[in-house]
Amino acid sequence: LEPAKLLEDCPLLRSVVLVAGFPVGGEELSITEGVVSRIEGQSYSHSQRYLLAVTVDAAINEGNSGGPVFNDSGGLVGIAFQALQGAENTGHIIPPPVIKHFIKGVTTLSGPDEYKGYPADGIKMQQLTNSCLRSYYNLSDSIRGVLVTDVFYNNTCHGILQKNDILTHVDGRSVANNGTVAYGKYGRVDVSIIFTLFQCGENINLKIIR
């Protein structure tokens, strides 16, 4: 047997996924099939952290959690971990970037006992879609970004950003007025997701208007 190879990034939208596990018990392995319907930030049920997640329409039930999710070529595209309550056949999987972040943190950086997890941006932001708000801050139509309304003490951006800063770029990615950034081939994600892709202690480039 050869171990499954973890993909480098998230699976493509509309690509086929296969969820393996033992939903509601059972003796034989159950495999359900679906497609990737959405890639965005989601609140993780166990940690309550807002991290990158992949939404699939394959059935995910108790017994699937922690099980592998494959593409139709046998590549590992994630780990099943939660279903959306109140919806039919809507579940979430942990994608490769989140998995790789954890593996790198516990194996090559600080070790499992000192791994600090996923950093947060440590700020409150307001969208700059309102014309009156933009006029108040003298922002031309060409300026895109979000307004920093608060910076949490002793957090990621403490001592770097200030209240009323306009955050225009994160890690070289342009921030839209609705607080999203382009993410590869997968559309757009909330700007806070980009912070979580870095390890605690790593530098991230920010561009602001002050």
GROMACS .gro file of C-alpha atoms in nm:
model
  210
    1LEU     CA    1   0.000   0.000   0.000
    2GLU     CA    2   0.114   0.353  -0.077
    3PRO     CA    3   0.004   0.650   0.135
    4ALA     CA    4  -0.230   0.896  -0.031
    5LYS     CA    5  -0.064   1.216  -0.146
    6LEU     CA    6  -0.199   1.540  -0.002
    7LEU     CA    7  -0.280   1.801  -0.265
    8GLU     CA    8  -0.082   2.125  -0.262
    9ASP     CA    9  -0.391   2.344  -0.249
   10CYS     CA   10  -0.769   2.332  -0.234
   11PRO     CA   11  -0.959   2.120  -0.488
   12LEU     CA   12  -1.121   2.303  -0.778
   13LEU     CA   13  -1.480   2.417  -0.762
   14ARG     CA   14  -1.720   2.157  -0.906
   15SER     CA   15  -1.454   1.886  -0.885
   16VAL     CA   16  -1.559   1.540  -0.764
   17VAL     CA   17  -1.478   1.435  -0.406
   18LEU     CA   18  -1.517   1.102  -0.226
   19VAL     CA   19  -1.575   1.099   0.152
   20ALA     CA   20  -1.469   0.779   0.332
   21GLY     CA   21  -1.566   0.673   0.682
   22PHE     CA   22  -1.805   0.480   0.904
   23PRO     CA   23  -2.112   0.705   0.938
   24VAL     CA   24  -2.337   0.596   1.227
   25GLY     CA   25  -2.118   0.292   1.285
   26GLY     CA   26  -2.122  -0.008   1.055
   27GLU     CA   27  -1.869  -0.277   0.971
   28GLU     CA   28  -1.778  -0.182   0.615
   29LEU     CA   29  -1.623   0.137   0.485
   30SER     CA   30  -1.879   0.382   0.348
   31ILE     CA   31  -1.789   0.608   0.055
   32THR     CA   32  -2.013   0.897  -0.048
   33GLU     CA   33  -1.960   1.109  -0.359
   34GLY     CA   34  -2.017   1.478  -0.418
   35VAL     CA   35  -1.869   1.792  -0.566
   36VAL     CA   36  -1.694   2.098  -0.427
   37SER     CA   37  -1.957   2.370  -0.408
   38ARG     CA   38  -1.781   2.650  -0.220
   39ILE     CA   39  -1.442   2.752  -0.080
   40GLU     CA   40  -1.444   3.020   0.190
   41GLY     CA   41  -1.391   3.083   0.560
   42GLN     CA   42  -1.604   2.883   0.803
   43SER     CA   43  -1.633   2.865   1.180
   44TYR     CA   44  -1.482   2.531   1.286
   45SER     CA   45  -1.718   2.348   1.522
   46HIS     CA   46  -1.450   2.221   1.762
   47SER     CA   47  -1.224   2.524   1.799
   48GLN     CA   48  -1.469   2.800   1.694
   49ARG     CA   49  -1.185   2.943   1.486
   50TYR     CA   50  -1.269   3.104   1.152
   51LEU     CA   51  -1.046   2.920   0.903
   52LEU     CA   52  -1.040   2.823   0.537
   53ALA     CA   53  -1.281   2.538   0.460
   54VAL     CA   54  -1.424   2.356   0.159
   55THR     CA   55  -1.797   2.295   0.130
   56VAL     CA   56  -1.906   1.972  -0.042
   57ASP     CA   57  -2.245   1.817  -0.113
   58ALA     CA   58  -2.132   1.466  -0.022
   59ALA     CA   59  -2.307   1.329   0.287
   60ILE     CA   60  -2.101   1.378   0.605
   61ASN     CA   61  -2.245   1.223   0.921
   62GLU     CA   62  -2.124   1.110   1.262
   63GLY     CA   63  -1.851   0.859   1.194
   64ASN     CA   64  -1.718   1.051   0.893
   65SER     CA   65  -1.550   1.317   1.108
   66GLY     CA   66  -1.174   1.284   1.083
   67GLY     CA   67  -1.198   1.062   0.777
   68PRO     CA   68  -1.016   1.124   0.450
   69VAL     CA   69  -1.163   1.297   0.146
   70PHE     CA   70  -1.021   1.201  -0.195
   71ASN     CA   71  -1.052   1.332  -0.548
   72ASP     CA   72  -1.140   1.099  -0.836
   73SER     CA   73  -0.768   1.036  -0.895
   74GLY     CA   74  -0.703   0.913  -0.541
   75GLY     CA   75  -0.536   1.229  -0.416
   76LEU     CA   76  -0.611   1.344  -0.062
   77VAL     CA   77  -0.800   1.675  -0.079
   78GLY     CA   78  -0.892   1.715   0.287
   79ILE     CA   79  -1.037   1.577   0.608
   80ALA     CA   80  -1.411   1.561   0.677
   81PHE     CA   81  -1.502   1.735   1.001
   82GLN     CA   82  -1.851   1.883   1.016
   83ALA     CA   83  -2.191   1.897   0.850
   84LEU     CA   84  -2.407   2.205   0.817
   85GLN     CA   85  -2.700   2.161   1.055
   86GLY     CA   86  -3.042   2.210   0.902
   87ALA     CA   87  -2.919   2.154   0.546
   88GLU     CA   88  -2.920   1.839   0.336
   89ASN     CA   89  -2.592   1.695   0.208
   90THR     CA   90  -2.390   2.004   0.294
   91GLY     CA   91  -2.066   1.937   0.477
   92HIS     CA   92  -1.724   2.089   0.529
   93ILE     CA   93  -1.375   1.949   0.491
   94ILE     CA   94  -1.043   2.079   0.618
   95PRO     CA   95  -0.842   2.173   0.305
   96PRO     CA   96  -0.470   2.112   0.237
   97PRO     CA   97  -0.348   2.466   0.333
   98VAL     CA   98  -0.489   2.426   0.685
   99ILE     CA   99  -0.353   2.072   0.720
  100LYS     CA  100  -0.009   2.172   0.594
  101HIS     CA  101  -0.001   2.467   0.835
  102PHE     CA  102  -0.051   2.229   1.128
  103ILE     CA  103   0.204   1.974   1.002
  104LYS     CA  104   0.467   2.242   0.943
  105GLY     CA  105   0.404   2.394   1.284
  106VAL     CA  106   0.446   2.071   1.483
  107THR     CA  107   0.727   1.913   1.281
  108THR     CA  108   0.961   2.184   1.156
  109LEU     CA  109   0.907   2.497   1.363
  110SER     CA  110   0.848   2.460   1.734
  111GLY     CA  111   0.739   2.103   1.801
  112PRO     CA  112   0.398   1.974   1.912
  113ASP     CA  113   0.424   2.111   2.267
  114GLU     CA  114   0.499   2.467   2.151
  115TYR     CA  115   0.281   2.490   1.840
  116LYS     CA  116   0.084   2.815   1.866
  117GLY     CA  117  -0.185   2.740   1.610
  118TYR     CA  118  -0.332   2.979   1.356
  119PRO     CA  119  -0.281   3.353   1.404
  120ALA     CA  120  -0.572   3.596   1.394
  121ASP     CA  121  -0.561   3.944   1.245
  122GLY     CA  122  -0.642   4.099   1.584
  123ILE     CA  123  -0.842   4.386   1.440
  124LYS     CA  124  -1.199   4.493   1.378
  125MET     CA  125  -1.275   4.612   1.027
  126GLN     CA  126  -1.558   4.796   0.855
  127GLN     CA  127  -1.638   4.766   0.488
  128LEU     CA  128  -1.589   5.075   0.273
  129THR     CA  129  -1.890   5.028   0.046
  130ASN     CA  130  -2.084   5.324   0.185
  131SER     CA  131  -2.038   5.642  -0.019
  132CYS     CA  132  -2.092   5.872   0.281
  133LEU     CA  133  -1.824   5.689   0.482
  134ARG     CA  134  -1.582   5.708   0.190
  135SER     CA  135  -1.650   6.080   0.154
  136TYR     CA  136  -1.580   6.134   0.526
  137TYR     CA  137  -1.235   5.977   0.486
  138ASN     CA  138  -1.171   6.155   0.152
  139LEU     CA  139  -1.130   5.830  -0.039
  140SER     CA  140  -1.136   5.845  -0.417
  141ASP     CA  141  -1.311   5.575  -0.621
  142SER     CA  142  -0.974   5.421  -0.707
  143ILE     CA  143  -0.892   5.340  -0.344
  144ARG     CA  144  -1.005   4.998  -0.226
  145GLY     CA  145  -0.980   4.850   0.121
  146VAL     CA  146  -1.138   4.833   0.466
  147LEU     CA  147  -1.144   5.069   0.763
  148VAL     CA  148  -0.969   4.956   1.081
  149THR     CA  149  -1.206   5.037   1.369
  150ASP     CA  150  -1.019   4.867   1.655
  151VAL     CA  151  -0.686   4.694   1.723
  152PHE     CA  152  -0.681   4.431   1.996
  153TYR     CA  153  -0.413   4.468   2.262
  154ASN     CA  154  -0.114   4.231   2.240
  155ASN     CA  155  -0.246   4.068   1.924
  156THR     CA  156  -0.107   4.032   1.572
  157CYS     CA  157  -0.146   4.391   1.454
  158HIS     CA  158  -0.104   4.564   1.791
  159GLY     CA  159   0.158   4.838   1.759
  160ILE     CA  160   0.144   4.814   1.377
  161LEU     CA  161  -0.203   4.924   1.274
  162GLN     CA  162  -0.405   5.204   1.429
  163LYS     CA  163  -0.770   5.291   1.449
  164ASN     CA  164  -0.888   5.469   1.130
  165ASP     CA  165  -0.616   5.314   0.912
  166ILE     CA  166  -0.731   5.203   0.568
  167LEU     CA  167  -0.602   4.851   0.500
  168THR     CA  168  -0.555   4.819   0.123
  169HIS     CA  169  -0.326   4.516   0.076
  170VAL     CA  170  -0.242   4.200   0.273
  171ASP     CA  171   0.046   3.978   0.160
  172GLY     CA  172   0.045   4.159  -0.174
  173ARG     CA  173  -0.327   4.090  -0.229
  174SER     CA  174  -0.556   4.384  -0.293
  175VAL     CA  175  -0.835   4.415  -0.037
  176ALA     CA  176  -1.178   4.491  -0.183
  177ASN     CA  177  -1.421   4.734  -0.023
  178ASN     CA  178  -1.625   4.441   0.108
  179GLY     CA  179  -1.324   4.300   0.296
  180THR     CA  180  -1.239   4.015   0.062
  181VAL     CA  181  -0.926   3.923  -0.133
  182ALA     CA  182  -0.869   3.705  -0.439
  183TYR     CA  183  -0.767   3.350  -0.350
  184GLY     CA  184  -0.606   3.163  -0.638
  185LYS     CA  185  -0.855   3.005  -0.875
  186TYR     CA  186  -1.123   2.983  -0.613
  187GLY     CA  187  -1.282   3.325  -0.613
  188ARG     CA  188  -1.259   3.541  -0.302
  189VAL     CA  189  -1.220   3.485   0.071
  190ASP     CA  190  -1.241   3.713   0.375
  191VAL     CA  191  -0.917   3.903   0.431
  192SER     CA  192  -0.883   3.749   0.780
  193ILE     CA  193  -0.823   3.408   0.617
  194ILE     CA  194  -0.490   3.527   0.474
  195PHE     CA  195  -0.356   3.592   0.825
  196THR     CA  196  -0.438   3.234   0.929
  197LEU     CA  197  -0.222   3.091   0.648
  198PHE     CA  198   0.092   3.226   0.818
  199GLN     CA  199   0.270   3.074   1.116
  200CYS     CA  200   0.281   3.268   1.442
  201GLY     CA  201   0.599   3.476   1.437
  202GLU     CA  202   0.623   3.501   1.059
  203ASN     CA  203   0.613   3.841   0.888
  204ILE     CA  204   0.322   3.947   0.671
  205ASN     CA  205   0.329   4.252   0.447
  206LEU     CA  206   0.052   4.507   0.492
  207LYS     CA  207  -0.020   4.820   0.293
  208ILE     CA  208  -0.224   5.096   0.454
  209ILE     CA  209  -0.337   5.455   0.415
  210ARG     CA  210  -0.299   5.661   0.732
   0.00000   0.00000   0.00000
